[in-house]
Coordinates of C-alpha atoms and ligand atoms in Angstrom, one line a residue:
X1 CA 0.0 0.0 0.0
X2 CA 1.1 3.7 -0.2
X3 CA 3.4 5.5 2.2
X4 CA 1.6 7.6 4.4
X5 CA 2.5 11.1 5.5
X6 CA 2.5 11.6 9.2
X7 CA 2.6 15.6 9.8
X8 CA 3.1 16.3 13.7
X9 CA 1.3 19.7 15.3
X10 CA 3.0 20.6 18.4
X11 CA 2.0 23.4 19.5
X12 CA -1.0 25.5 17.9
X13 CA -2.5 28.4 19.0
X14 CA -4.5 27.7 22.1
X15 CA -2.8 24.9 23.7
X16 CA -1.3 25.6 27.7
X17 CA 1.1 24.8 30.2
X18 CA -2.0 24.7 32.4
X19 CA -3.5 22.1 30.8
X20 CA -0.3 20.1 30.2
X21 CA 3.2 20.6 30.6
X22 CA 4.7 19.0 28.0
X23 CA 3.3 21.1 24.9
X24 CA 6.5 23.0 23.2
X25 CA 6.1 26.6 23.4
X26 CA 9.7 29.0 22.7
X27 CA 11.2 28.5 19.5
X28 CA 13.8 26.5 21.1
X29 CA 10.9 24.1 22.6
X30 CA 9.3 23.8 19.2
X31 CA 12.2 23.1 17.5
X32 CA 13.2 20.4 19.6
X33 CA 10.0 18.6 19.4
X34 CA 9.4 18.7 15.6
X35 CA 13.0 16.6 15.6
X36 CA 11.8 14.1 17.8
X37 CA 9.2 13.4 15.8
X38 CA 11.1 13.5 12.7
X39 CA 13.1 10.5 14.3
X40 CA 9.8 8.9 15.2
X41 CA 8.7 9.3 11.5
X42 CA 6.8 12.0 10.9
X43 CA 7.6 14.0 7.4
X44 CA 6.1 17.2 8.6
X45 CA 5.7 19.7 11.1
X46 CA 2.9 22.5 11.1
X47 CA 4.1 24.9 13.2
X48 CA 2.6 27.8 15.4
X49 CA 4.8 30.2 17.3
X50 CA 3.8 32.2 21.0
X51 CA 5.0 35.2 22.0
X52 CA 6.9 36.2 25.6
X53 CA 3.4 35.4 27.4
X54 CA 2.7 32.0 25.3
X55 CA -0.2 33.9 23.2
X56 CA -0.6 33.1 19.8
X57 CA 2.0 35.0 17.4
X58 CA 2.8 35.2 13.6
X59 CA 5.7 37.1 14.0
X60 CA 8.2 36.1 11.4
X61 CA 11.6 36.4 12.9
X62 CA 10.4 33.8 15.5
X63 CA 9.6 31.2 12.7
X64 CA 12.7 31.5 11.0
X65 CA 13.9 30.7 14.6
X66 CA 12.2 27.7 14.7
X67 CA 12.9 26.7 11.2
X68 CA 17.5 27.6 11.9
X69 CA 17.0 25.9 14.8
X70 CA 15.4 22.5 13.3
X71 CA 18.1 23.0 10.4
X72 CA 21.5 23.4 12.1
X73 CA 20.3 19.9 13.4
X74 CA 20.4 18.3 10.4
X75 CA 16.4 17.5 10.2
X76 CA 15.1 17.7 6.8
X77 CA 11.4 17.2 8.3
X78 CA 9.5 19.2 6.1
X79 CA 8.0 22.5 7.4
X80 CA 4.0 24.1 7.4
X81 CA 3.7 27.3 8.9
X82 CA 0.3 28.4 10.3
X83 CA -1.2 31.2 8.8
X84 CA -4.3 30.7 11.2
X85 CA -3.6 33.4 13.8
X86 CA -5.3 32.1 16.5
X87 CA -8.7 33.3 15.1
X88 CA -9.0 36.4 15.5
X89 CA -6.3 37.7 17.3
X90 CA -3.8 38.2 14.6
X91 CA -4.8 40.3 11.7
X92 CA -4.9 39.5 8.2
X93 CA -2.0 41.5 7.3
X94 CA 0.5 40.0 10.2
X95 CA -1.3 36.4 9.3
X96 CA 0.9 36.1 6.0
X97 CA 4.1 37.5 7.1
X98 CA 5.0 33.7 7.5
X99 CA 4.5 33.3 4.3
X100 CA 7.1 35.2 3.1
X101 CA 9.8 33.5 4.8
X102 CA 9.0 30.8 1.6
X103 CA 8.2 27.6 3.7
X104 CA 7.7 24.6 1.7
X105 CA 3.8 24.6 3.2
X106 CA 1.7 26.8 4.9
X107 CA -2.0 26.7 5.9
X108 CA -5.0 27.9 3.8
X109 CA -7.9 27.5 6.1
X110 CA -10.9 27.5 2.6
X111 CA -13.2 29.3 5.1
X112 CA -15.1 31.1 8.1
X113 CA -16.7 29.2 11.1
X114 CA -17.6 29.8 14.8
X115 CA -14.9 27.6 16.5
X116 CA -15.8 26.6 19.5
X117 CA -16.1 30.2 21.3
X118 CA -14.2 32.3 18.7
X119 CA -15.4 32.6 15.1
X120 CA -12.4 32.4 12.6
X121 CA -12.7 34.7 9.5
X122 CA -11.3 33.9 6.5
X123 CA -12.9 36.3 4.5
X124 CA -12.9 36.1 0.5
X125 CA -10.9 38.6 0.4
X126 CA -8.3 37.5 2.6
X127 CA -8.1 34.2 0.9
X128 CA -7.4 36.3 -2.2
X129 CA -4.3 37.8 -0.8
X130 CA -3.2 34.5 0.9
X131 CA -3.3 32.3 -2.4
X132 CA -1.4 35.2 -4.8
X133 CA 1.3 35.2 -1.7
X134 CA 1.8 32.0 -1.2
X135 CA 1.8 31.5 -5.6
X136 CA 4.5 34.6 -5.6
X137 CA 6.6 32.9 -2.7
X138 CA 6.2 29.1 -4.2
X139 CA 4.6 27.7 -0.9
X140 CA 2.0 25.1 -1.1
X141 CA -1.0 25.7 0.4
X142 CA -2.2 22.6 3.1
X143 CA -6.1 23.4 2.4
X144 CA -7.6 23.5 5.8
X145 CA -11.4 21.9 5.5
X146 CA -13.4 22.1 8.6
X147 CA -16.5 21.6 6.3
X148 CA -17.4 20.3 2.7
X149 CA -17.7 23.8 1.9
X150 CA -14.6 25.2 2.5
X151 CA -14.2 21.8 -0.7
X152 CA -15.7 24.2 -2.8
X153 CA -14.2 27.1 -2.0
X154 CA -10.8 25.4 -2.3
X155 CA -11.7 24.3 -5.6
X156 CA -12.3 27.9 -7.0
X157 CA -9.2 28.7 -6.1
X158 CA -7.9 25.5 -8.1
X159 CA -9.8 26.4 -11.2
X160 CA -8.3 29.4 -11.7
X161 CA -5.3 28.3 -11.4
X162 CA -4.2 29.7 -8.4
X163 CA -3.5 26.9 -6.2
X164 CA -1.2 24.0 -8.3
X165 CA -1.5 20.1 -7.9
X166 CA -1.2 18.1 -6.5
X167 CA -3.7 19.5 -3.9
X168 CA -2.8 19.1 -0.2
X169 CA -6.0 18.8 2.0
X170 CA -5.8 18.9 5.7
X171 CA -9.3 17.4 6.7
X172 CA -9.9 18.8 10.1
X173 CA -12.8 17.7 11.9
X174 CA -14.7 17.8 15.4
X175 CA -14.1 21.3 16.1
X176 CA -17.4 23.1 17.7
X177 CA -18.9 24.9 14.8
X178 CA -17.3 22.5 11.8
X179 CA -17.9 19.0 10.8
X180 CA -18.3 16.2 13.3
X181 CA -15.5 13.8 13.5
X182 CA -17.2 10.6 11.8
X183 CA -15.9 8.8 9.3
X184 CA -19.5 9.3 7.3
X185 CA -18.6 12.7 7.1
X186 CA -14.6 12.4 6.3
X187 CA -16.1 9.7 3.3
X188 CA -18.3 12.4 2.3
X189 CA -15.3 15.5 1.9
X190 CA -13.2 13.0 0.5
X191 CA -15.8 12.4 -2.4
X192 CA -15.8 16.1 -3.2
X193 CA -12.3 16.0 -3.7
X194 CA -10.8 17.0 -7.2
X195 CA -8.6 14.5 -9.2
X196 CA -4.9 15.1 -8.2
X197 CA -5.7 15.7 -4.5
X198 CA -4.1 14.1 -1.8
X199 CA -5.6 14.2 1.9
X200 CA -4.7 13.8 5.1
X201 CA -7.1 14.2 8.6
X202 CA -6.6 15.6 11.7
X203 CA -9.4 15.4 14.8
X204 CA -9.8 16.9 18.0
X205 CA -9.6 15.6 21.2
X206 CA -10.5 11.9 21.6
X207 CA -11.2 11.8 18.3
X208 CA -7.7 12.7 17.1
X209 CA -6.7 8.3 17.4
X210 CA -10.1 6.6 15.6
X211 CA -10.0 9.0 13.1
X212 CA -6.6 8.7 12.2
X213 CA -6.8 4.8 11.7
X214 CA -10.3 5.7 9.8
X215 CA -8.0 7.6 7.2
X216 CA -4.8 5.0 6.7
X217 CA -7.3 2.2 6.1
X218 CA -9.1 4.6 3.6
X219 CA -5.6 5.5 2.1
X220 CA -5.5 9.2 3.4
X221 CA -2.8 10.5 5.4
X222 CA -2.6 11.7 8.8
X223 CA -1.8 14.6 11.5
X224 CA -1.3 14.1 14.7
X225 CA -0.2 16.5 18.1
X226 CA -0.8 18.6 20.6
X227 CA -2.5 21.0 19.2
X228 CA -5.6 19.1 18.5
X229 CA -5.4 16.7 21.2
X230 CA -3.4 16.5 24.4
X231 CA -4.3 13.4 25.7
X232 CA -2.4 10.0 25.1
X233 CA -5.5 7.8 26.5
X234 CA -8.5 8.5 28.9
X235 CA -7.2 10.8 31.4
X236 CA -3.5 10.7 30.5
X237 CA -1.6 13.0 29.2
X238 CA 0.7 12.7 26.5
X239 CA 4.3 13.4 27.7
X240 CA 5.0 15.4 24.3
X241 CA 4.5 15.1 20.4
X242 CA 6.8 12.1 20.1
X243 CA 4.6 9.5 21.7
X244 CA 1.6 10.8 19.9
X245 CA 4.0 10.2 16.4
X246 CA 5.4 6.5 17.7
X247 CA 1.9 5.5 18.4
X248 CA 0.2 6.7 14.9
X249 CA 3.4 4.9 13.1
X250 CA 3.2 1.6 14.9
X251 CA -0.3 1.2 13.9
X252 CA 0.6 2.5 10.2
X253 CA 2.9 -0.4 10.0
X254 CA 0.4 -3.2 11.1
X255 CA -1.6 -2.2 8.5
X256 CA 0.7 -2.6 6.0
X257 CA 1.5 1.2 5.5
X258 CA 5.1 2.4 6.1
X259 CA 5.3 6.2 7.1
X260 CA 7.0 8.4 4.4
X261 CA 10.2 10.0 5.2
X262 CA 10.2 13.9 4.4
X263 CA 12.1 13.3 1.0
X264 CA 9.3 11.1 -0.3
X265 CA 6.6 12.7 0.9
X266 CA 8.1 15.9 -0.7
X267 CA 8.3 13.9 -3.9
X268 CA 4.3 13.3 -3.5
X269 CA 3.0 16.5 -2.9
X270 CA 5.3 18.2 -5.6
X271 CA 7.8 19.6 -3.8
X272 CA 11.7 20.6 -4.9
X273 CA 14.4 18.7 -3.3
X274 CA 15.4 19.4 0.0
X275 CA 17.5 21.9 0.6
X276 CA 19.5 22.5 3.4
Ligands
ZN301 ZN1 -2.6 24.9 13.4

């Protein structure tokens, strides 16, 4: 069977020390925890930054931190930067600065939803600006889809050209506000996909493990972390990103599905030889 892509989300925008100790949040942190998962096989790392008081930042010096400090190591994991901003509290303007630091992938969230208590606006407009960026800087956009429609949206975008195959979608699902976590609905967005996608899933909370195994036995790809979920099992914590990775990797393996290092899963999304 195919390889499958294991991307690894350590740290996104919401996730404290309060609720567990072990998510990665200095640059330093980050850094270190996107290369033990790259030893525990995942390809890439979608990345989120804080600032001084661990709020959400998109401040571009501190992810080309993140990204010298995972390259004078060596790591060739391959690295998505958010563009989310914490929905809301970044504006549009500071949202793409990462963008311009040429990452081989950043986020395109195809959409607007209330999320959980927040709503996140990603207005037409804004997704305007976001594709030409990322085209001008040669990032591919990870289309995040918290519902079919943001499928649709995604796929203007494609038919004019502006976002280039193969398509990268991010199915993200059981957020409060977007589409439940079931694998009716992930059969249902992976239907409205257009030839030459590939598609990977990602789940909150307890639904972050089942919906993983729903996508490699569909063929999909997967994303894993902190950021969506912090727990390794009922009640326990995970002690980091790594476990979360070793886990998703074992079970890959049983079923026949070998996780793809970073240079061949850059060689199925499309992307140029690594560089370091
Ligand atoms: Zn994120």
């Amino acid at each position: 069977m195919d390889k499958v892509i294991v991307s690894v989300a350590t740290t996104g925008s919401w996730t404290t020390r309060e609720q567990t100790p072990y998510v990665p949040i200095t640059e330093e942190e980050i850094a270190a925890e996107a290369i033990r998962c790259w030893r525990e096989g995942a390809a890439i790392v979608h990345i989120h930054v804080r600032d001084e008081q661990g709020r959400v930042s998109s401040d571009p010096v501190r992810y080309a931190r993140v990204r010298d400090l995972i390259r004078s190591q060596g790591c060739d994991i391959i690295l998505n930067f958010s563009t989310g901003g914490g929905a809301g509290i970044v504006p549009d303007e500071e949202r793409i600065a990462p963008v311009r630091l040429r990452p081989e992938i950043a986020s395109f969230d195809a959409g607007s939803l209330n999320f959980g208590d927040r709503v996140f606006i990603n207005s037409p407009a804004f997704l305007e600006a976001l594709a030409h960026e990322m085209q001008a800087h040669g990032v591919k956009p990870e289309i995040e889809c918290f519902e079919s429609g943001f499928i649709e949206t995604a796929k203007r975008f494609i038919e004019r050209g502006l976002i280039q195959p193969p398509y990268w979608f991010q199915m993200v699902l059981g957020v409060r506000g977007g589409a439940p976590a079931t694998v009716d609905q992930l059969v249902h967005m992976v239907r409205q996909l257009p030839v030459g996608s590939l598609w990977s899933v990602c789940a909150i909370g307890r639904h972050q493990l089942p919906m993983n195994v729903a996508a490699l036995v569909m063929g999909g790809h997967v994303r894993t972390g902190l950021e969506d979920n912090i727990y390794y099992s009922y009640r326990v914590l995970a002690e980091g990103n790594a476990p979360l990775v070793a886990r998703i990797v074992r079970i890959a393996r049983e079923l026949g599905r070998e996780p793809a290092s970073p240079s061949e899963a850059r060689t199925l999304l499309g992307l140029p030889p690594f560089q370091s």
